[in-house]
Coordinates of C-alpha atoms in Angstrom, one line a residue:
Chain A
X281 CA -45.3 3.4 3.1
X282 CA -47.6 4.1 6.1
X283 CA -47.1 7.2 8.2
X284 CA -45.2 5.5 11.0
X285 CA -43.0 3.5 8.6
X286 CA -42.1 6.7 6.7
X287 CA -41.3 8.5 9.9
X288 CA -39.1 5.6 11.1
X289 CA -37.3 5.5 7.7
X290 CA -36.6 9.2 7.9
X291 CA -35.2 8.9 11.4
X292 CA -33.0 6.0 10.4
X293 CA -31.6 7.7 7.3
X294 CA -31.2 10.9 9.3
X295 CA -29.2 9.1 11.9
X296 CA -26.8 7.7 9.3
X297 CA -26.3 11.0 7.6
X298 CA -26.0 13.0 10.8
X299 CA -23.4 10.5 12.1
X300 CA -21.4 11.0 8.9
X301 CA -21.7 14.7 8.3
X302 CA -22.9 16.3 11.6
X303 CA -26.3 18.1 12.2
X304 CA -25.7 21.5 10.7
X305 CA -24.3 20.1 7.5
X306 CA -27.1 17.6 7.0
X307 CA -29.8 18.8 4.6
X308 CA -33.5 17.9 4.9
X309 CA -33.6 17.5 1.1
X310 CA -30.8 14.9 1.2
X311 CA -32.7 12.8 3.8
X312 CA -36.0 13.0 1.8
X313 CA -34.3 12.1 -1.5
X314 CA -32.4 9.1 0.1
X315 CA -35.7 8.0 1.7
X316 CA -37.6 8.4 -1.6
X317 CA -40.1 10.6 0.2
X318 CA -41.6 13.6 -1.7
X319 CA -40.1 17.0 -1.1
X320 CA -42.2 19.2 1.1
X321 CA -43.6 16.3 3.2
X322 CA -41.0 16.7 5.9
X323 CA -43.1 19.1 8.0
X324 CA -45.9 16.6 8.0
X325 CA -43.7 14.4 10.2
X326 CA -41.6 16.9 12.1
X327 CA -42.2 20.4 13.4
X328 CA -38.7 21.6 12.4
X329 CA -35.2 20.4 11.7
X330 CA -34.5 20.8 15.4
X331 CA -37.4 18.6 16.3
X332 CA -36.1 16.0 13.8
X333 CA -32.6 16.2 15.3
X334 CA -33.9 15.8 18.9
X335 CA -35.9 12.7 17.8
X336 CA -32.8 11.2 16.1
X337 CA -31.0 11.9 19.4
X338 CA -33.7 10.2 21.4
X339 CA -33.8 7.0 19.3
X340 CA -30.0 6.7 19.4
X341 CA -29.8 7.2 23.1
X342 CA -32.5 4.6 23.7
X343 CA -30.8 2.0 21.5
X344 CA -27.5 2.6 23.2
X345 CA -29.1 2.4 26.7
X346 CA -30.7 -0.9 25.8
X347 CA -27.3 -2.3 24.6
X348 CA -25.7 -1.1 27.8
X349 CA -28.4 -2.6 30.0
X350 CA -28.2 -6.0 28.2
X351 CA -24.5 -6.1 28.9
X352 CA -24.3 -4.7 32.4
X353 CA -27.3 -6.8 33.7
X354 CA -25.7 -10.1 32.6
X355 CA -25.5 -12.0 35.9
X356 CA -23.3 -14.7 34.5
X357 CA -20.3 -12.4 34.7
X358 CA -18.8 -10.4 37.5
X359 CA -19.5 -6.6 37.5
X360 CA -16.1 -5.7 36.3
X361 CA -16.1 -8.4 33.5
X362 CA -19.5 -7.0 32.3
X363 CA -18.0 -3.5 32.1
X364 CA -14.9 -4.8 30.3
X365 CA -17.0 -6.8 27.8
X366 CA -19.2 -3.7 27.1
X367 CA -16.1 -1.7 26.0
X368 CA -14.7 -4.7 24.0
X369 CA -18.0 -5.1 22.2
X370 CA -18.2 -1.4 21.5
X371 CA -14.7 -1.6 20.1
X372 CA -15.7 -4.5 17.7
X373 CA -18.8 -2.6 16.5
X374 CA -16.6 0.5 15.8
X375 CA -14.1 -1.6 13.9
X376 CA -16.9 -3.3 11.9
X377 CA -17.9 0.3 10.7
X378 CA -14.4 0.9 9.4
X379 CA -13.7 3.2 12.4
X380 CA -16.1 5.8 11.0
X381 CA -18.9 8.0 12.6
X382 CA -18.1 7.4 16.2
X383 CA -20.8 8.1 18.9
X384 CA -23.7 10.3 17.9
X385 CA -24.0 11.7 21.4
X386 CA -20.3 12.6 21.4
X387 CA -20.5 14.1 17.9
X388 CA -23.5 16.2 18.7
X389 CA -22.0 17.3 22.0
X390 CA -19.0 18.6 20.2
X391 CA -21.1 20.3 17.5
X392 CA -24.0 21.7 19.4
X393 CA -23.2 22.2 23.1
X394 CA -22.3 25.8 22.5
X395 CA -24.9 26.3 19.7
X396 CA -28.2 25.1 21.1
X397 CA -29.3 25.1 24.7
X398 CA -32.1 22.6 24.0
X399 CA -29.6 20.1 22.5
X400 CA -27.0 20.8 25.3
X401 CA -29.5 20.1 28.1
X402 CA -30.8 16.9 26.5
X403 CA -27.2 15.7 25.8
X404 CA -26.4 16.5 29.4
X405 CA -29.3 14.3 30.6
X406 CA -28.3 11.4 28.3
X407 CA -24.7 11.5 29.3
X408 CA -25.5 11.7 33.0
X409 CA -27.8 8.8 32.7
X410 CA -25.1 6.7 31.1
X411 CA -22.7 7.8 33.7
X412 CA -25.1 6.6 36.5
X413 CA -25.4 3.2 34.8
X414 CA -21.6 2.9 34.8
X415 CA -21.5 4.0 38.4
X416 CA -24.0 1.3 39.4
X417 CA -21.8 -1.3 37.9
X418 CA -18.7 0.1 39.6
X419 CA -20.5 0.1 43.0
X420 CA -21.3 -3.6 42.4
X421 CA -17.7 -4.3 41.4
X422 CA -16.6 -2.6 44.7
X423 CA -19.0 -4.6 46.8
X424 CA -17.7 -7.7 45.1
X425 CA -14.2 -6.7 46.0
X426 CA -13.1 -6.3 42.4
X427 CA -12.0 -2.7 42.8
X428 CA -10.4 -0.9 45.8
X429 CA -12.8 0.5 48.4
X430 CA -11.1 3.9 48.3
X431 CA -12.1 4.6 44.7
X432 CA -15.2 6.7 44.1
X433 CA -17.5 4.9 41.7
X434 CA -19.3 8.1 40.7
X435 CA -16.1 9.9 39.7
X436 CA -14.7 6.8 38.1
X437 CA -17.8 6.4 36.0
X438 CA -17.5 10.1 34.9
X439 CA -13.9 9.5 34.0
X440 CA -14.5 6.2 32.1
X441 CA -17.4 7.6 30.0
X442 CA -15.5 10.7 29.1
X443 CA -12.3 8.9 28.4
X444 CA -14.1 6.4 26.2
X445 CA -15.7 9.2 24.1
X446 CA -12.2 10.7 23.8
X447 CA -10.8 7.3 22.6
X448 CA -13.6 7.0 20.0
X449 CA -12.8 10.5 18.8
X450 CA -9.1 9.7 18.5
X451 CA -9.9 6.4 16.7
X452 CA -11.9 8.3 14.1
X453 CA -8.7 10.1 13.3
X454 CA -6.3 7.2 13.4
X455 CA -8.8 4.9 11.6
X456 CA -7.6 2.1 13.8
X457 CA -8.9 0.7 17.1
X458 CA -5.5 1.2 18.8
X459 CA -6.8 4.1 21.0
X460 CA -9.7 1.9 22.2
X461 CA -7.4 -0.9 23.0
X462 CA -5.1 1.4 24.9
X463 CA -8.2 2.6 26.9
X464 CA -9.3 -0.9 27.8
X465 CA -5.7 -2.0 28.7
X466 CA -4.9 1.0 30.9
X467 CA -8.4 1.3 32.6
X468 CA -8.5 -2.3 33.6
X469 CA -4.8 -2.9 34.3
X470 CA -4.1 0.5 36.1
X471 CA -6.9 2.9 36.8
X472 CA -9.4 0.4 38.3
X473 CA -6.6 -1.3 40.4
X474 CA -6.4 1.9 42.4
Chain B
X103 CA -4.0 47.1 7.1
X104 CA -1.0 45.6 5.4
X105 CA -1.2 42.2 3.6
X106 CA 0.3 40.2 6.4
X107 CA -1.8 42.0 9.1
X108 CA -5.0 41.4 7.2
X109 CA -4.1 37.7 6.7
X110 CA -3.3 37.4 10.5
X111 CA -6.6 39.1 11.4
X112 CA -8.6 36.8 9.1
X113 CA -6.9 33.7 10.7
X114 CA -7.5 35.0 14.2
X115 CA -11.2 35.7 13.5
X116 CA -11.6 32.4 11.7
X117 CA -10.1 30.5 14.6
X118 CA -12.7 32.2 17.0
X119 CA -15.6 31.5 14.7
X120 CA -14.6 27.9 13.8
X121 CA -14.1 27.1 17.5
X122 CA -17.6 28.3 18.1
X123 CA -19.5 27.0 15.1
X124 CA -17.4 24.3 13.5
X125 CA -15.7 24.4 10.1
X126 CA -18.6 23.5 7.7
X127 CA -21.0 26.0 9.4
X128 CA -18.5 28.9 9.3
X129 CA -19.1 31.3 6.3
X130 CA -16.3 33.1 4.6
X131 CA -18.6 36.2 4.4
X132 CA -19.0 36.2 8.2
X133 CA -15.2 36.2 8.7
X134 CA -14.7 39.0 6.2
X135 CA -17.5 41.1 7.6
X136 CA -16.2 40.6 11.2
X137 CA -12.7 41.6 10.0
X138 CA -14.0 44.6 8.1
X139 CA -12.3 43.3 4.9
X140 CA -14.0 43.8 1.6
X141 CA -16.0 41.0 0.1
X142 CA -14.2 39.1 -2.6
X143 CA -10.7 39.7 -1.3
X144 CA -10.6 36.3 0.6
X145 CA -9.1 34.5 -2.4
X146 CA -6.3 37.1 -2.5
X147 CA -5.1 35.6 0.8
X148 CA -6.2 32.0 0.6
X149 CA -6.5 29.5 -2.2
X150 CA -9.8 28.0 -0.9
X151 CA -11.8 27.6 2.3
X152 CA -10.0 24.3 2.8
X153 CA -6.6 26.2 2.6
X154 CA -7.9 28.7 5.1
X155 CA -9.1 25.9 7.5
X156 CA -5.7 24.2 7.3
X157 CA -3.9 27.4 8.1
X158 CA -6.2 28.0 11.1
X159 CA -5.4 24.5 12.2
X160 CA -1.6 25.1 11.8
X161 CA -1.6 28.3 13.8
X162 CA -3.6 26.7 16.6
X163 CA -1.4 23.6 16.7
X164 CA 1.7 25.7 16.9
X165 CA 0.4 27.9 19.7
X166 CA -0.7 24.8 21.7
X167 CA 2.6 23.1 21.1
X168 CA 4.5 26.2 22.4
X169 CA 2.3 26.3 25.6
X170 CA 2.9 22.5 26.1
X171 CA 6.7 22.9 25.6
X172 CA 6.9 25.8 28.0
X173 CA 5.2 23.8 30.7
X174 CA 6.9 20.4 30.1
X175 CA 10.4 21.8 29.8
X176 CA 10.2 23.6 33.2
X177 CA 13.2 22.1 35.0
X178 CA 12.2 23.6 38.4
X179 CA 9.5 20.9 38.7
X180 CA 9.6 17.1 38.5
X181 CA 8.3 15.5 35.3
X182 CA 5.1 14.4 36.8
X183 CA 4.5 17.8 38.4
X184 CA 5.0 19.5 35.1
X185 CA 2.4 17.2 33.5
X186 CA -0.1 17.8 36.2
X187 CA 0.4 21.6 36.0
X188 CA -0.1 21.5 32.3
X189 CA -3.6 19.9 32.8
X190 CA -4.4 22.2 35.7
X191 CA -3.5 25.3 33.6
X192 CA -5.5 24.0 30.7
X193 CA -8.4 23.6 33.1
X194 CA -8.1 27.2 34.2
X195 CA -8.0 28.5 30.7
X196 CA -11.1 26.5 29.8
X197 CA -12.9 27.9 32.8
X198 CA -11.9 31.4 31.9
X199 CA -13.7 30.9 28.5
X200 CA -16.9 30.0 30.3
X201 CA -16.4 26.3 29.4
X202 CA -17.0 27.0 25.7
X203 CA -15.3 26.1 22.5
X204 CA -13.0 23.3 23.8
X205 CA -10.0 22.2 21.7
X206 CA -10.0 23.1 18.1
X207 CA -8.0 20.0 17.2
X208 CA -10.6 17.8 19.0
X209 CA -13.5 19.7 17.4
X210 CA -12.1 19.4 13.9
X211 CA -11.3 15.8 14.5
X212 CA -14.9 15.1 15.4
X213 CA -16.3 17.1 12.5
X214 CA -13.8 16.4 9.6
X215 CA -12.1 13.0 10.2
X216 CA -14.6 11.2 8.0
X217 CA -15.2 14.1 5.7
X218 CA -11.8 15.2 4.5
X219 CA -8.7 13.0 4.1
X220 CA -6.4 16.1 4.0
X221 CA -7.7 17.3 7.3
X222 CA -7.7 13.8 8.8
X223 CA -4.1 13.2 8.0
X224 CA -3.0 16.6 9.3
X225 CA -5.0 16.1 12.5
X226 CA -3.4 12.7 12.9
X227 CA 0.1 14.2 12.6
X228 CA -0.7 17.0 15.2
X229 CA -2.2 14.6 17.7
X230 CA 0.7 12.1 17.3
X231 CA 3.1 14.9 17.9
X232 CA 1.4 15.9 21.1
X233 CA 1.2 12.3 22.2
X234 CA 5.0 12.0 21.7
X235 CA 5.6 15.1 23.8
X236 CA 3.5 13.6 26.6
X237 CA 5.3 10.3 26.2
X238 CA 8.7 12.0 26.6
X239 CA 7.6 13.6 29.9
X240 CA 6.3 10.2 31.1
X241 CA 9.6 8.5 30.2
X242 CA 11.3 11.2 32.3
X243 CA 8.8 10.6 35.2
X244 CA 9.6 6.9 34.9
X245 CA 13.4 7.5 35.0
X246 CA 12.8 9.7 38.1
X247 CA 10.9 6.9 39.8
X248 CA 7.7 8.9 39.8
X249 CA 5.6 6.2 38.0
X250 CA 6.0 2.4 38.1
X251 CA 8.5 0.8 35.7
X252 CA 5.9 -1.6 34.3
X253 CA 3.7 1.1 32.7
X254 CA 4.3 1.9 29.0
X255 CA 4.8 5.6 28.6
X256 CA 3.7 5.6 24.9
X257 CA 0.4 3.8 25.6
X258 CA -0.1 6.0 28.7
X259 CA 0.5 9.2 26.7
X260 CA -2.1 8.0 24.1
X261 CA -4.6 7.3 26.9
X262 CA -4.0 10.7 28.7
X263 CA -4.3 12.8 25.5
X264 CA -7.5 11.0 24.4
X265 CA -9.0 11.0 27.8
X266 CA -8.3 14.7 28.2
X267 CA -10.0 15.5 24.8
X268 CA -13.0 13.4 26.1
X269 CA -13.1 15.4 29.4
X270 CA -13.0 18.7 27.5
X271 CA -15.9 17.4 25.3
X272 CA -17.9 16.5 28.3
X273 CA -17.1 19.8 30.1
X274 CA -18.6 21.7 27.1
X275 CA -21.9 19.9 27.8
X276 CA -21.9 20.2 31.6
X277 CA -20.6 23.8 31.4
X278 CA -18.5 23.1 34.5
X279 CA -14.9 22.0 35.0
X280 CA -16.0 18.9 37.0
X281 CA -15.1 16.5 34.2
X282 CA -11.6 18.0 34.0
X283 CA -11.1 17.8 37.8
X284 CA -12.2 14.2 37.8
X285 CA -9.7 13.5 35.0
X286 CA -6.8 15.1 37.0
X287 CA -7.8 13.4 40.2
X288 CA -8.1 9.9 38.8
X289 CA -5.1 10.1 36.4
X290 CA -2.7 11.3 39.1
X291 CA -4.2 9.3 42.0
X292 CA -4.9 6.0 40.3
X293 CA -3.8 5.5 36.7
X294 CA -0.3 6.8 37.0
X295 CA 0.2 4.9 40.3
X296 CA 0.1 1.7 38.3

């Protein structure tokens, strides 16, 4: 494998293992063995395990952001329908993974927010960025008259993002999508009706 | 220290360290050293690290349940006011701990739901039990005419519990109570108004 291919492979395998086991519990040797990359070459690609974890985080955040944009930019649907479809599609993806793993950003927030200031501040930026993207869609929904004018799109976006992370967390424990379905039902039938 | 005192001390210290660092990352030696208990005596008190973790979980769940009951049984307030006060008091406790640690049940759900069936099934029971307690309060609120009759208390309880866990998770990252305040504001001003 070329240098860039090897690095990409290590990041992909690292993402899978960290999603399953968490960051602290993931061993560099396990990643190298799974990738079939010689022991000892890890530091050729990454400065440290922390550097590796931050790059895994970055890749995941970018991929999620791209998925989010694709859905929320779809001009064939109303703003509120785009938002609902985003959650419905996330729900299907979670179900297709047997309700395992959840969201890497939520998982690392839980694990590392109190342990590492560098992870905490990067997670904060990523989550704020996602919140702002939700807020933009909610502003559009408000302009289109789909949600009441007295609701605050910024606070609502905060609430929706956090509540979704909580629903994913719960669904990991129930091993069903019922918590995600309850989220979609109540958010779109009660919360966003004001 | 007597046998029971030592065991209680080990569980208390274990709870603090597991809340801070997670279960997998917590070392038995660290707990024993912090407690001033001789190395090697851990297995006198606990069958295994898993047994220890499950007892920590049990103690935490019972303490939370007692706090919840005390608040939701308070007949001097209306059902909805009791529920709101429960969240407001949880918010104050979280702030008094510098927005660290979060909820042990949420943390262990995130960390262990995919890793250990014995932890997952016990976490599922605890969370279901809490949800039923919230649902009871919401039924009472519905009977008192405080929330619309077309809302489903069981689904609402599921949503509130999960969304609260998500808000706590987010507040660990922001290191502010803003996500908890947004939760309280939106749940009581929008979601529960139907």
